[in-house]
PDB file of C-alpha atoms in Angstrom:
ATOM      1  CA  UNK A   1       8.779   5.176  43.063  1.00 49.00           C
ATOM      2  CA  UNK A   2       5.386   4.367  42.206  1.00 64.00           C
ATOM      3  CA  UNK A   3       4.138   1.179  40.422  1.00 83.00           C
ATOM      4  CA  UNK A   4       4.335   0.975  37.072  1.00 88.00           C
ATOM      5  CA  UNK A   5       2.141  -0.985  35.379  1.00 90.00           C
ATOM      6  CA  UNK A   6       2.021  -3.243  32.335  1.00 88.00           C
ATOM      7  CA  UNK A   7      -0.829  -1.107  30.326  1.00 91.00           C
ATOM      8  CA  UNK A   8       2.013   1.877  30.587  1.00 92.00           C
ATOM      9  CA  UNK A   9       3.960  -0.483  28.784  1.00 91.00           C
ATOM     10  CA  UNK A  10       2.377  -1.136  26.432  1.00 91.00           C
ATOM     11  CA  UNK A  11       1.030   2.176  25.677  1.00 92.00           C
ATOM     12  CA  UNK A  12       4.548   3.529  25.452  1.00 92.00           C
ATOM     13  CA  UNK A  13       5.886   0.786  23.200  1.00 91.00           C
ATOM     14  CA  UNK A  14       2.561   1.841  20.625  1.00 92.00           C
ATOM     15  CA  UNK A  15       3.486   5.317  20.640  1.00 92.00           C
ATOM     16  CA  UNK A  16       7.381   4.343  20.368  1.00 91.00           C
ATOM     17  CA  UNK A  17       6.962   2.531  17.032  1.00 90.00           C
ATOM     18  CA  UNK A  18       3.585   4.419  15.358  1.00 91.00           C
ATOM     19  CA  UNK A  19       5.454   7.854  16.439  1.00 90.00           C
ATOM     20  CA  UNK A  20       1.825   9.479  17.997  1.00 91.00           C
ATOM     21  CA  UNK A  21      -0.555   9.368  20.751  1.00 91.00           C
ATOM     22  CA  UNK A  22      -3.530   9.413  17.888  1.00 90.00           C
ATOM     23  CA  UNK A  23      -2.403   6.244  15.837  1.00 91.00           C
ATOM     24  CA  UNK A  24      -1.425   4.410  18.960  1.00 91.00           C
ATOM     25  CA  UNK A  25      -5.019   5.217  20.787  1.00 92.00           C
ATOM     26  CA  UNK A  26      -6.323   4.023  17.313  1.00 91.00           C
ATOM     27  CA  UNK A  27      -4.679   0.767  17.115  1.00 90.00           C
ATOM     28  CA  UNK A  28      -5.487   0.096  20.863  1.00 90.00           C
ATOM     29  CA  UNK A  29      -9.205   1.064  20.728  1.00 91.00           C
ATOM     30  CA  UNK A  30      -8.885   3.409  23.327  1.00 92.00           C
ATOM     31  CA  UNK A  31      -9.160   7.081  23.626  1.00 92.00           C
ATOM     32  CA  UNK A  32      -6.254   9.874  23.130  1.00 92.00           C
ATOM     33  CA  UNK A  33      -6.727  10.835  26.987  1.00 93.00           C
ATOM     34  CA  UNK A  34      -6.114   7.184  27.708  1.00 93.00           C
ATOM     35  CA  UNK A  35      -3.078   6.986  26.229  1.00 92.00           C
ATOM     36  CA  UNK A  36      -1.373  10.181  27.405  1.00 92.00           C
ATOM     37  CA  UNK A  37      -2.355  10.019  30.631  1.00 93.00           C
ATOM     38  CA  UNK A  38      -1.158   6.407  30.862  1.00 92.00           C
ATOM     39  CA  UNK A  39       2.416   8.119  29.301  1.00 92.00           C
ATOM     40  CA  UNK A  40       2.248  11.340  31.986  1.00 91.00           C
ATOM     41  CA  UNK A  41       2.073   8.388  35.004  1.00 92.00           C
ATOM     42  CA  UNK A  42       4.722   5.996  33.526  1.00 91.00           C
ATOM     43  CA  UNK A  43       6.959   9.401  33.460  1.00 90.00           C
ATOM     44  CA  UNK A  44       6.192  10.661  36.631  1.00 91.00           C
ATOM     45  CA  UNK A  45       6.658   6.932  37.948  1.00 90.00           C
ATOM     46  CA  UNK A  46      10.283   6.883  36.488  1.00 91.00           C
ATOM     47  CA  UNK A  47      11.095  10.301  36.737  1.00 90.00           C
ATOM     48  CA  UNK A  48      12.487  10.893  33.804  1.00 92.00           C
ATOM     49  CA  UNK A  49      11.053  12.116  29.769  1.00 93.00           C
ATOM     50  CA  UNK A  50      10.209   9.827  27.290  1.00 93.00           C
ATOM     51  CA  UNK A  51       9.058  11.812  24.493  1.00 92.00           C
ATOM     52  CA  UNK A  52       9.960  15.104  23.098  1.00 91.00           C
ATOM     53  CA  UNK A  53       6.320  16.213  21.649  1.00 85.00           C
ATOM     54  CA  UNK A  54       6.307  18.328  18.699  1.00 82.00           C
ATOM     55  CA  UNK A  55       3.608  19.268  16.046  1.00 78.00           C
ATOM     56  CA  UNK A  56       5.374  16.455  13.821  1.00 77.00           C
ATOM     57  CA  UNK A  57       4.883  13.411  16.748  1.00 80.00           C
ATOM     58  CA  UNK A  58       6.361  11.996  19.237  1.00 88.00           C
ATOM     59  CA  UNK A  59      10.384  11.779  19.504  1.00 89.00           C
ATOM     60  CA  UNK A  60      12.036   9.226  21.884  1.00 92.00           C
ATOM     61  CA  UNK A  61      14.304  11.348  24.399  1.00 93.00           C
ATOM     62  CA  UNK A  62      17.565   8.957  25.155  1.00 92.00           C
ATOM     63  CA  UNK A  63      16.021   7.811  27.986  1.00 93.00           C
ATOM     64  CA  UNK A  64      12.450   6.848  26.348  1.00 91.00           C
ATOM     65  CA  UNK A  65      14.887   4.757  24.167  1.00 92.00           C
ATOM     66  CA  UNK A  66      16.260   2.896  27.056  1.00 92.00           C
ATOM     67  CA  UNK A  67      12.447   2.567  28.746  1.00 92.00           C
ATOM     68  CA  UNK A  68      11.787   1.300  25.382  1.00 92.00           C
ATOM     69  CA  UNK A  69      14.204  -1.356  25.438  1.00 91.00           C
ATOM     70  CA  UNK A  70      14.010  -2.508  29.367  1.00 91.00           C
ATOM     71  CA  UNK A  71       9.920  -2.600  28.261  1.00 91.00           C
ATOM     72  CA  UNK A  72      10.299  -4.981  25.656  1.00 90.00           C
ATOM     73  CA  UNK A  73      12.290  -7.047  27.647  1.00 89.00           C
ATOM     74  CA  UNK A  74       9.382  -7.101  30.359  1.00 88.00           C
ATOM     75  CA  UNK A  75       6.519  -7.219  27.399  1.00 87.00           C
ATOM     76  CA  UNK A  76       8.653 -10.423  26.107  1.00 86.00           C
ATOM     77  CA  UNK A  77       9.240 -12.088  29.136  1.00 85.00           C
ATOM     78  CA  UNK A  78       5.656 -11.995  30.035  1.00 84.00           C
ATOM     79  CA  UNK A  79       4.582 -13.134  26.130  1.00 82.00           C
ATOM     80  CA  UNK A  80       7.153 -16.215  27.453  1.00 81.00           C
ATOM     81  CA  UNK A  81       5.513 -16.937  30.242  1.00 78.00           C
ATOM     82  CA  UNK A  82       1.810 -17.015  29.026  1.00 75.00           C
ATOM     83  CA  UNK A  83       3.472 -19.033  26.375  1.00 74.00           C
ATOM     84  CA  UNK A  84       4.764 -21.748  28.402  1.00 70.00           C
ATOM     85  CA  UNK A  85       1.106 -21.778  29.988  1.00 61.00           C
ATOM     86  CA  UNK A  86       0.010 -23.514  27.009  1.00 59.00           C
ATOM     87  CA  UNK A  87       2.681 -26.240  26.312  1.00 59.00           C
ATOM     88  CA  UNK A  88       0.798 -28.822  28.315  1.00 41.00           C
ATOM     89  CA  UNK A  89      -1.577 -28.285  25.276  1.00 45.00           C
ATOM     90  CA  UNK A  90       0.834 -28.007  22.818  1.00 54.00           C
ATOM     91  CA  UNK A  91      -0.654 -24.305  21.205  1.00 66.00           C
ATOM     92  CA  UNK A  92       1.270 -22.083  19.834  1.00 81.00           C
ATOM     93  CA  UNK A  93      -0.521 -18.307  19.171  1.00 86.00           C
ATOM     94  CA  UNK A  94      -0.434 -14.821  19.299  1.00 87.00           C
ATOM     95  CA  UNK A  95       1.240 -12.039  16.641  1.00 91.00           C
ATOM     96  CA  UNK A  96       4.158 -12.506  14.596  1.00 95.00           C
ATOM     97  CA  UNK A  97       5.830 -10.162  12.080  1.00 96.00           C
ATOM     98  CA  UNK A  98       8.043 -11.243   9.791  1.00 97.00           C
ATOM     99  CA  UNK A  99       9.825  -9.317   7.102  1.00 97.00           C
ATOM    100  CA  UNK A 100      11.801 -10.422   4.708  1.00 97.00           C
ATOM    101  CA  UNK A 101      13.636  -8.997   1.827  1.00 95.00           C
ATOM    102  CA  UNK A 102      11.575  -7.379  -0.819  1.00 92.00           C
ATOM    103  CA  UNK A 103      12.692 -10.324  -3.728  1.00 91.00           C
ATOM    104  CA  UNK A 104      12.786 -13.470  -1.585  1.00 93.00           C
ATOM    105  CA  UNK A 105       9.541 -12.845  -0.198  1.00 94.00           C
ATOM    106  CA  UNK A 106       7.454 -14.014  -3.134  1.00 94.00           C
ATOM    107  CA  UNK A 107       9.638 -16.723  -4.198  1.00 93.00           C
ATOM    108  CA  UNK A 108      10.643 -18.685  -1.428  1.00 94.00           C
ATOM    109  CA  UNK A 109       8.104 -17.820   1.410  1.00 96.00           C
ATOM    110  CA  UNK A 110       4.496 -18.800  -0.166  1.00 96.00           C
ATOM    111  CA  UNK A 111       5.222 -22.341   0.830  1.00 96.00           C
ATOM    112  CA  UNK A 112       6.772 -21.885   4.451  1.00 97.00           C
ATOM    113  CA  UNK A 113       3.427 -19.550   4.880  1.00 97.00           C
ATOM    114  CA  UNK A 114       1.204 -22.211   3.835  1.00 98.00           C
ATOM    115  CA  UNK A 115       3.235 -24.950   6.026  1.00 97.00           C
ATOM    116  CA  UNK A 116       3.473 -22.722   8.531  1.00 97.00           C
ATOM    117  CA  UNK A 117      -0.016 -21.722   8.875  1.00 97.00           C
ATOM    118  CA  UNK A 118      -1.541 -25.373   8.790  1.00 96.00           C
ATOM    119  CA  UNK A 119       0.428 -26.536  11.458  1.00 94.00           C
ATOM    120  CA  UNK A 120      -0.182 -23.296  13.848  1.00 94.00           C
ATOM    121  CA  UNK A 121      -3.149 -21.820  12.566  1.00 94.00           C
ATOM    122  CA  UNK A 122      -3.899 -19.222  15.858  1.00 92.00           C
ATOM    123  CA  UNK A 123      -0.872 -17.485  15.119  1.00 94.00           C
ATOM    124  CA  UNK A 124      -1.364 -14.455  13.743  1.00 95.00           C
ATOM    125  CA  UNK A 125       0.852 -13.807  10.930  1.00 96.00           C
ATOM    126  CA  UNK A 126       2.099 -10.627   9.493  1.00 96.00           C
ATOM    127  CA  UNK A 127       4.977 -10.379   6.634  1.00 96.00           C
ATOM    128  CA  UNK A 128       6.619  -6.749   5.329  1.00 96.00           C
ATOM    129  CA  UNK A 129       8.721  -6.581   2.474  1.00 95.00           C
ATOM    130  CA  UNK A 130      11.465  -3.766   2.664  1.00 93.00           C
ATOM    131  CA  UNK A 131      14.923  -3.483   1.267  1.00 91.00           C
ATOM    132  CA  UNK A 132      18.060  -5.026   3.488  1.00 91.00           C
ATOM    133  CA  UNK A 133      18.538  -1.801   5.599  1.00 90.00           C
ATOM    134  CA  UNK A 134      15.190  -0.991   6.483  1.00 93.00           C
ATOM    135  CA  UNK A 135      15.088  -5.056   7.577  1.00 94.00           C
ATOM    136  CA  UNK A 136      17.568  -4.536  10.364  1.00 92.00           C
ATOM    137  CA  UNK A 137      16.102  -1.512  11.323  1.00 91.00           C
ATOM    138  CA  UNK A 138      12.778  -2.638  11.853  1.00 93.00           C
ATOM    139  CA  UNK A 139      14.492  -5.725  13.548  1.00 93.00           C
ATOM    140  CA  UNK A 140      16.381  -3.641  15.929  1.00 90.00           C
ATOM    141  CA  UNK A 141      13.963  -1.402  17.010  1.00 89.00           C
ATOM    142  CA  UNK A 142      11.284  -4.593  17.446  1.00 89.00           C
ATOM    143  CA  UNK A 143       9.081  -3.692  14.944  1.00 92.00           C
ATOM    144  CA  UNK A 144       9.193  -7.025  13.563  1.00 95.00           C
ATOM    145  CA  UNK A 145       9.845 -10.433  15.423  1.00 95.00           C
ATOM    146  CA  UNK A 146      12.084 -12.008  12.550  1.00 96.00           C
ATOM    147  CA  UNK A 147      13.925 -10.553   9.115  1.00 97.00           C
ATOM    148  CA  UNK A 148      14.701 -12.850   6.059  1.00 97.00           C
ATOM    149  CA  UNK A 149      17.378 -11.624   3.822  1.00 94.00           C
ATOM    150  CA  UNK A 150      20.562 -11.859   2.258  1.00 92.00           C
ATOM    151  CA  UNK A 151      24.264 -12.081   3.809  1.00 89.00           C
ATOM    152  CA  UNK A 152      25.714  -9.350   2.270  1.00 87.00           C
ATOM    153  CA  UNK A 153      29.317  -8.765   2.801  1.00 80.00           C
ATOM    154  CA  UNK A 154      29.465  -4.814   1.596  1.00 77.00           C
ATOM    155  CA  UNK A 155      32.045  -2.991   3.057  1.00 71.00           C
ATOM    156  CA  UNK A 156      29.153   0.088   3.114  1.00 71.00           C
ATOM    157  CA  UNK A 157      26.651  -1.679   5.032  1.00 70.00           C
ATOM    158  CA  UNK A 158      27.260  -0.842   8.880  1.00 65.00           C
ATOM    159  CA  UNK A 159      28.081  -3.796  11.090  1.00 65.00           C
ATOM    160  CA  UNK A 160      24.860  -4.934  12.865  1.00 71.00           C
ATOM    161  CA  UNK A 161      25.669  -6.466  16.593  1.00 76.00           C
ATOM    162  CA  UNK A 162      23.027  -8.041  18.684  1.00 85.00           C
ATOM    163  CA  UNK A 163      21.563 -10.260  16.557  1.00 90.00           C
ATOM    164  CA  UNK A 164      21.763 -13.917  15.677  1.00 91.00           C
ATOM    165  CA  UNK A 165      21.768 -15.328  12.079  1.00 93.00           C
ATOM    166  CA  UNK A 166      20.790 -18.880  10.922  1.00 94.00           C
ATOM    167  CA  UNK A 167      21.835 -19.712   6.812  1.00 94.00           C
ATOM    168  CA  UNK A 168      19.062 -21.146   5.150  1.00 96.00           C
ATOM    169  CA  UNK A 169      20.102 -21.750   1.932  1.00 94.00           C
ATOM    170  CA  UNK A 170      22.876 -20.073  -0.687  1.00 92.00           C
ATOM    171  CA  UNK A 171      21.910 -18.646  -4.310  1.00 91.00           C
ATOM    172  CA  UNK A 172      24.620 -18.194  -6.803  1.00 92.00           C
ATOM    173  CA  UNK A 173      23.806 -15.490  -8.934  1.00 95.00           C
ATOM    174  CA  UNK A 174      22.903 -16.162 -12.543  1.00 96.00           C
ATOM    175  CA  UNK A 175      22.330 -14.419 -15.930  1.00 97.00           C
ATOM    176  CA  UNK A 176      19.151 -13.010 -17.749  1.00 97.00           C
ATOM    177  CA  UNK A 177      19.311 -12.219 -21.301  1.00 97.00           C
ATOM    178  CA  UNK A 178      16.720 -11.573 -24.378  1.00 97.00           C
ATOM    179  CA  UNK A 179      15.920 -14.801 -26.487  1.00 96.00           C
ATOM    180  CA  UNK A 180      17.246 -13.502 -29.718  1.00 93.00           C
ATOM    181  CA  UNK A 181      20.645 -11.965 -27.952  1.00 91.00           C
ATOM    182  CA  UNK A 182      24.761 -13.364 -28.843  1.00 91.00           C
ATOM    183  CA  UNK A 183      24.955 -14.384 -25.113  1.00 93.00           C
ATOM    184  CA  UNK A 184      21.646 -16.620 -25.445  1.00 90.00           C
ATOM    185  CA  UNK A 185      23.638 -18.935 -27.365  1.00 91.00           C
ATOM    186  CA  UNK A 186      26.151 -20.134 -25.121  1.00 90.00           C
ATOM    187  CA  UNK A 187      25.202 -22.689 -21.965  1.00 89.00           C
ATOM    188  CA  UNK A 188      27.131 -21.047 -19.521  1.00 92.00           C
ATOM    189  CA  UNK A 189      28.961 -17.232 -19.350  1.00 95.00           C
ATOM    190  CA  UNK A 190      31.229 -15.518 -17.636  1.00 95.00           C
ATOM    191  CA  UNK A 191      31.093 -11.535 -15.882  1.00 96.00           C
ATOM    192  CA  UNK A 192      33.545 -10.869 -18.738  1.00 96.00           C
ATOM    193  CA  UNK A 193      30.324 -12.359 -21.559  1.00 95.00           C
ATOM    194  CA  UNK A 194      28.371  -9.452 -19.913  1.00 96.00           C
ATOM    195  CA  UNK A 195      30.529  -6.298 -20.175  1.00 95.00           C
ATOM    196  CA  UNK A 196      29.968  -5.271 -23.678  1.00 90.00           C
ATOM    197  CA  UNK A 197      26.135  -5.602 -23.091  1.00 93.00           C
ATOM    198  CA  UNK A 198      24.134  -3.467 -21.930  1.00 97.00           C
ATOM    199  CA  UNK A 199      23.482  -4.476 -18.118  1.00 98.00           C
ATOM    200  CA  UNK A 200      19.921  -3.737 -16.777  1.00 98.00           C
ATOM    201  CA  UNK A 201      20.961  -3.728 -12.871  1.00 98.00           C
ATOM    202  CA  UNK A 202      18.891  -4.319  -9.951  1.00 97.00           C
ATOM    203  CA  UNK A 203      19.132  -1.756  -7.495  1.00 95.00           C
ATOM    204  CA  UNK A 204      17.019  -2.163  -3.994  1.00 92.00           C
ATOM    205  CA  UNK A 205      19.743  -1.236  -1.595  1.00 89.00           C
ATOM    206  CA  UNK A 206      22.477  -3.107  -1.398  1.00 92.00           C
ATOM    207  CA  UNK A 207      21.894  -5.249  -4.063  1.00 93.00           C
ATOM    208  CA  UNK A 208      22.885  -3.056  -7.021  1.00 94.00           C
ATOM    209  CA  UNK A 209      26.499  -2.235  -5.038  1.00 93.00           C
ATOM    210  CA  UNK A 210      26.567  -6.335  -4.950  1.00 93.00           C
ATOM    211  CA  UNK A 211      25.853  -7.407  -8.165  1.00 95.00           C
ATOM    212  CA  UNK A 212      28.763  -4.058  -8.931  1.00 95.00           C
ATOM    213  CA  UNK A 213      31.031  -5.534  -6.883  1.00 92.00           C
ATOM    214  CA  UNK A 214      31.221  -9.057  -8.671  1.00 93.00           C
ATOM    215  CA  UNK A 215      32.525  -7.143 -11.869  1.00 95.00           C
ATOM    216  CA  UNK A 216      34.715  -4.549  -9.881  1.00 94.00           C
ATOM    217  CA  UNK A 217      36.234  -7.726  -8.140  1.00 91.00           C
ATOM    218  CA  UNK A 218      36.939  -9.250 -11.469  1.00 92.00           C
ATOM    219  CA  UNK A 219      38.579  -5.709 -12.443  1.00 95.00           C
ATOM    220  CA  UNK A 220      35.565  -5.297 -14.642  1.00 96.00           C
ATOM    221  CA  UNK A 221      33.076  -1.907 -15.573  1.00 96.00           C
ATOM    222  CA  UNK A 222      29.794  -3.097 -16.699  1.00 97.00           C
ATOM    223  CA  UNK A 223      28.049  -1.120 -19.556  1.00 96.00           C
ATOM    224  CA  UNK A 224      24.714  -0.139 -16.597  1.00 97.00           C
ATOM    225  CA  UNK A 225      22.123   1.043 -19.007  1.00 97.00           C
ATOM    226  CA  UNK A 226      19.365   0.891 -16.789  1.00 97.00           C
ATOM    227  CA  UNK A 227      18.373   0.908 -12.728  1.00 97.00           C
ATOM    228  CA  UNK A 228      15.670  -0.181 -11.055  1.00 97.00           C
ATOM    229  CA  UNK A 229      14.893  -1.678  -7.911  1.00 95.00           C
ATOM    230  CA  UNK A 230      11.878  -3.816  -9.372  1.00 95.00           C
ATOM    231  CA  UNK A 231      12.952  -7.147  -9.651  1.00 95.00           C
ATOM    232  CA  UNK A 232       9.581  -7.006 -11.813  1.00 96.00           C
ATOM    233  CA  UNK A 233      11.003  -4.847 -13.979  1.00 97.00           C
ATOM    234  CA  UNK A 234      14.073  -6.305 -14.466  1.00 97.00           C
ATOM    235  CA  UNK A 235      12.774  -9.306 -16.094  1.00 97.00           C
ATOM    236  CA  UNK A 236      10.299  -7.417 -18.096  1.00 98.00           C
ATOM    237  CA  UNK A 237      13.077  -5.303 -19.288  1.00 98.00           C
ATOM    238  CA  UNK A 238      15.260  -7.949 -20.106  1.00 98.00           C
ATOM    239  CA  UNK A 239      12.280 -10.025 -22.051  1.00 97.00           C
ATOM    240  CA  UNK A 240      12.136  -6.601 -24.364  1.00 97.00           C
ATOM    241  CA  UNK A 241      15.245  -7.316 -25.515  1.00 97.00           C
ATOM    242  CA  UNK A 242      17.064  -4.164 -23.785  1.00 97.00           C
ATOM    243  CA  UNK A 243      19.943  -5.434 -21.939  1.00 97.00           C
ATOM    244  CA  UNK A 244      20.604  -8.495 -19.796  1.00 97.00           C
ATOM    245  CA  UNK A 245      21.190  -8.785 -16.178  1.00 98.00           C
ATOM    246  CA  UNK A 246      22.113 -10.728 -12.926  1.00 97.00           C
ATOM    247  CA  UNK A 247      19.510 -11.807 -10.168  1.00 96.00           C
ATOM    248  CA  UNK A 248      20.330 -14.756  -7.319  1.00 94.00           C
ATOM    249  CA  UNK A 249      16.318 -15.499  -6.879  1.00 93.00           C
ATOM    250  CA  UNK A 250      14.896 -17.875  -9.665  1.00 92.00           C
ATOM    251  CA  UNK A 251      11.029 -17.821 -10.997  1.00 93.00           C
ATOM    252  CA  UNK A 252       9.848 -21.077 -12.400  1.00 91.00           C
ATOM    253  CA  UNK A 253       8.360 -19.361 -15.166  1.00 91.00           C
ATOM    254  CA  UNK A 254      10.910 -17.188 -17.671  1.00 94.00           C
ATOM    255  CA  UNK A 255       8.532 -15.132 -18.883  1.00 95.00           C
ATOM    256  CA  UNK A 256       7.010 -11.180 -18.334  1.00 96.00           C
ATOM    257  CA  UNK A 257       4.371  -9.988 -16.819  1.00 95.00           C
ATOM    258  CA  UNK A 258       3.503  -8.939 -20.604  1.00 96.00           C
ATOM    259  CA  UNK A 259       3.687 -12.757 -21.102  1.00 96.00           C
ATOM    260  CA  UNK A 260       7.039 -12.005 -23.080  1.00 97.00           C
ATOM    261  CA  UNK A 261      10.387 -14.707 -22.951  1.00 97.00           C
ATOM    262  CA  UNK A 262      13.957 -14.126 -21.960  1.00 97.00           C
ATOM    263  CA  UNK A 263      16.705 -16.949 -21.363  1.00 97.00           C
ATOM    264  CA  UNK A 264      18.661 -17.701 -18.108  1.00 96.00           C
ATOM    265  CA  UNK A 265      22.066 -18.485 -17.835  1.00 96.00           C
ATOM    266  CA  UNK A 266      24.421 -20.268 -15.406  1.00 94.00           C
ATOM    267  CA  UNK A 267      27.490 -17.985 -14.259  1.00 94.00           C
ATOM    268  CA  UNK A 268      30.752 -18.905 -13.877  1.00 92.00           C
ATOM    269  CA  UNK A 269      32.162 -16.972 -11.031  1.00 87.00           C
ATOM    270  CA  UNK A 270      33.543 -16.975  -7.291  1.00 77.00           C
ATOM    271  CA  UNK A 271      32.294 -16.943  -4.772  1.00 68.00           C
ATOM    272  CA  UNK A 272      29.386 -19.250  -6.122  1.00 68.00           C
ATOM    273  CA  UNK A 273      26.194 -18.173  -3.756  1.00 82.00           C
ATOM    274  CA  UNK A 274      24.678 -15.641  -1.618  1.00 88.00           C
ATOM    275  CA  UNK A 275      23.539 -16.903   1.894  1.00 92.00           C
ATOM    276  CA  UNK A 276      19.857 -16.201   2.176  1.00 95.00           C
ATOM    277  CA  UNK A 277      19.836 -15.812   6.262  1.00 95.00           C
ATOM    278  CA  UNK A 278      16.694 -15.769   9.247  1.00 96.00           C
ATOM    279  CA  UNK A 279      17.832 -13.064  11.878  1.00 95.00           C
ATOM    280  CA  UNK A 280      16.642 -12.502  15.457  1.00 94.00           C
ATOM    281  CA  UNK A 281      18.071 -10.207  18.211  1.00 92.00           C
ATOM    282  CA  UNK A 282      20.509 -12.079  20.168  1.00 89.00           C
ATOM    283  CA  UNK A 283      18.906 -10.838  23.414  1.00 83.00           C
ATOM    284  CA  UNK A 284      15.876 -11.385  22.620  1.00 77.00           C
ATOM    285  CA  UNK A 285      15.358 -15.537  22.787  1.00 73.00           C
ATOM    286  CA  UNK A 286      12.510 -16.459  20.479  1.00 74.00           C
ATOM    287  CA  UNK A 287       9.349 -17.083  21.760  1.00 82.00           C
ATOM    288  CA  UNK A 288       7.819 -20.386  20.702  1.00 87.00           C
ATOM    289  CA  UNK A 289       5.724 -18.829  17.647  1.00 91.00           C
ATOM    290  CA  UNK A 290       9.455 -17.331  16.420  1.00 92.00           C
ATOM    291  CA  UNK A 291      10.750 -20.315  16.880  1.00 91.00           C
ATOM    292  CA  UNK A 292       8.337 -22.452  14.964  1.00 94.00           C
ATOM    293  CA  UNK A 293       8.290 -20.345  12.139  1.00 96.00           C
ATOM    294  CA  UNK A 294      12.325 -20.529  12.123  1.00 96.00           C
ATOM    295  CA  UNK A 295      12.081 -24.351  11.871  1.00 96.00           C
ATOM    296  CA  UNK A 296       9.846 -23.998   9.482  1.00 97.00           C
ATOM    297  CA  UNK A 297      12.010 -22.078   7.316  1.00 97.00           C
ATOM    298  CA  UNK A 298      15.084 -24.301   8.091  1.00 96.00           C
ATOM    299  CA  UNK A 299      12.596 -27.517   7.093  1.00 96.00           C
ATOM    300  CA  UNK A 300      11.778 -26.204   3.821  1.00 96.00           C
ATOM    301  CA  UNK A 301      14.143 -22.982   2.452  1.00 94.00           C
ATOM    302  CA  UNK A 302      16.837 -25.597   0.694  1.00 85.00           C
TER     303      UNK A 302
END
């Protein structure tokens, strides 16, 4: 078998995740001849297919999946061991992607980015905000180094193996209702308060089959007038008076974007939070850049 090097690598993992020879010669400032030629030698090397090539991109073939994998492991192992080069001094650097689910992001994670980046300022620092599914996705197919979200225990949502969880915190959820509204009036409520309003649910995947579940636990039907998966609009929805509704992430300011009030709410119910989790593939043992942003997060997400 010939050699295969670590430029082939890396060339196929590009094309792997931006699904073309074009984009991936683009981000790696080298031409498209490069690039395919690099992936027509790593084939012949293993003897095997890696892409299907179509006028629509590039398509993993099983086995390009499995090169895929067994190359990240060898990209990662190397990223390791230029790491450790630099413990004598103490540096941690290089990329890291983070994403994190779409409603924590802007809430909890402007202060571990500012921490975060004055104590390890040659890191490189990406975040992407994308709805619970698309998280693990991205996760499992290394497209991003760490996820952020929520524990959700949906019996929909497909059990996710390989991959290690640490709690950060736990959010109960609470209520949202218009200032001049009946429920307004009362300190705390219950699910049972909320079923003759009209409910403005939140609805980035899975959130609005959560927030569902709480009433069809109870043996409630809420009155859903409206859907939307903008926690945004939620609020701002809520603040013109047109329903009320259920979040677990708090702003410090109860008011708008149109600068309007609405009223929060305690709720009385059980089970009292939702685990707001950092997730990393099990297999994949984080590199010192993952694991200083984790402690990071565990330091200052309470």
């Amino acid at each position: 078998m010939a050699d295969v090097s670590l430029r082939q690598l890396e060339y196929l993992m590009a094309v792997a995740r931006l699904g073309s020879v074009t984009a991936a010669s683009r981000e790696l400032f080298v031409s498209q001849s490069v690039v395919s030629t690099a992936l027509a030698d790593l084939e012949a090397a293993l003897g095997i297919t890696l892409f299907v090539r179509s006028q629509k991109g590039m398509r993993l073939t099983a086995s390009g999946q499995r090169a895929v994998t067994a190359a990240d492991n060898v990209l990662v192992s190397l990223d390791q061991l230029r790491e450790s080069a630099h413990q004598e001094r103490e540096e941690v650097e290089g990329p890291l992607t983070v994403g994190c689910y779409a409603t924590i992001a802007p809430i909890l994670l402007p202060n571990v980015i500012a921490e975060f980046s004055r104590r390890y300022p040659r890191v490189q620092l990406s975040i992407v905000e994308a709805a619970h599914e698309k998280l693990l996705e991205d996760l499992l197919d290394t497209r991003i180094d760490l996820a952020i979200t929520y524990h959700y225990e949906i019996p929909s949502l497909r059990a996710t193996s390989g991959v290690t969880a640490r709690l950060l915190r736990s959010d109960p959820p609470y209520v949202l209702t218009p200032v001049d509204g009946e429920l307004g009036q009362r300190e705390e409520l219950t699910l049972a308060d909320l079923v003759s309003e009209p409910l403005i649910l939140f609805d980035l995947p899975p959130a609005g089959e959560y927030f569902l579940g709480l009433f069809a636990q109870s043996g409630l039907t809420p009155n859903v007038r409206f859907r939307t998966a903008s926690f945004e609009m939620v609020r701002a929805l809520v603040a013109r008076g047109l329903g009320s509704a259920l979040l677990t992430q708090r702003t410090v300011l109860e008011r708008s974007y149109e600068d309007l009030p609405y009223l929060t709410r305690d709720l009385d119910i059980q089970p009292e939070g939702l685990g707001v989790e950092i997730i990393h593939l099990t297999d994949r043992i984080p590199v010192r850049r993952m694991q200083a942003f984790i402690d990071v997060c565990q330091e200052l997400v309470v």
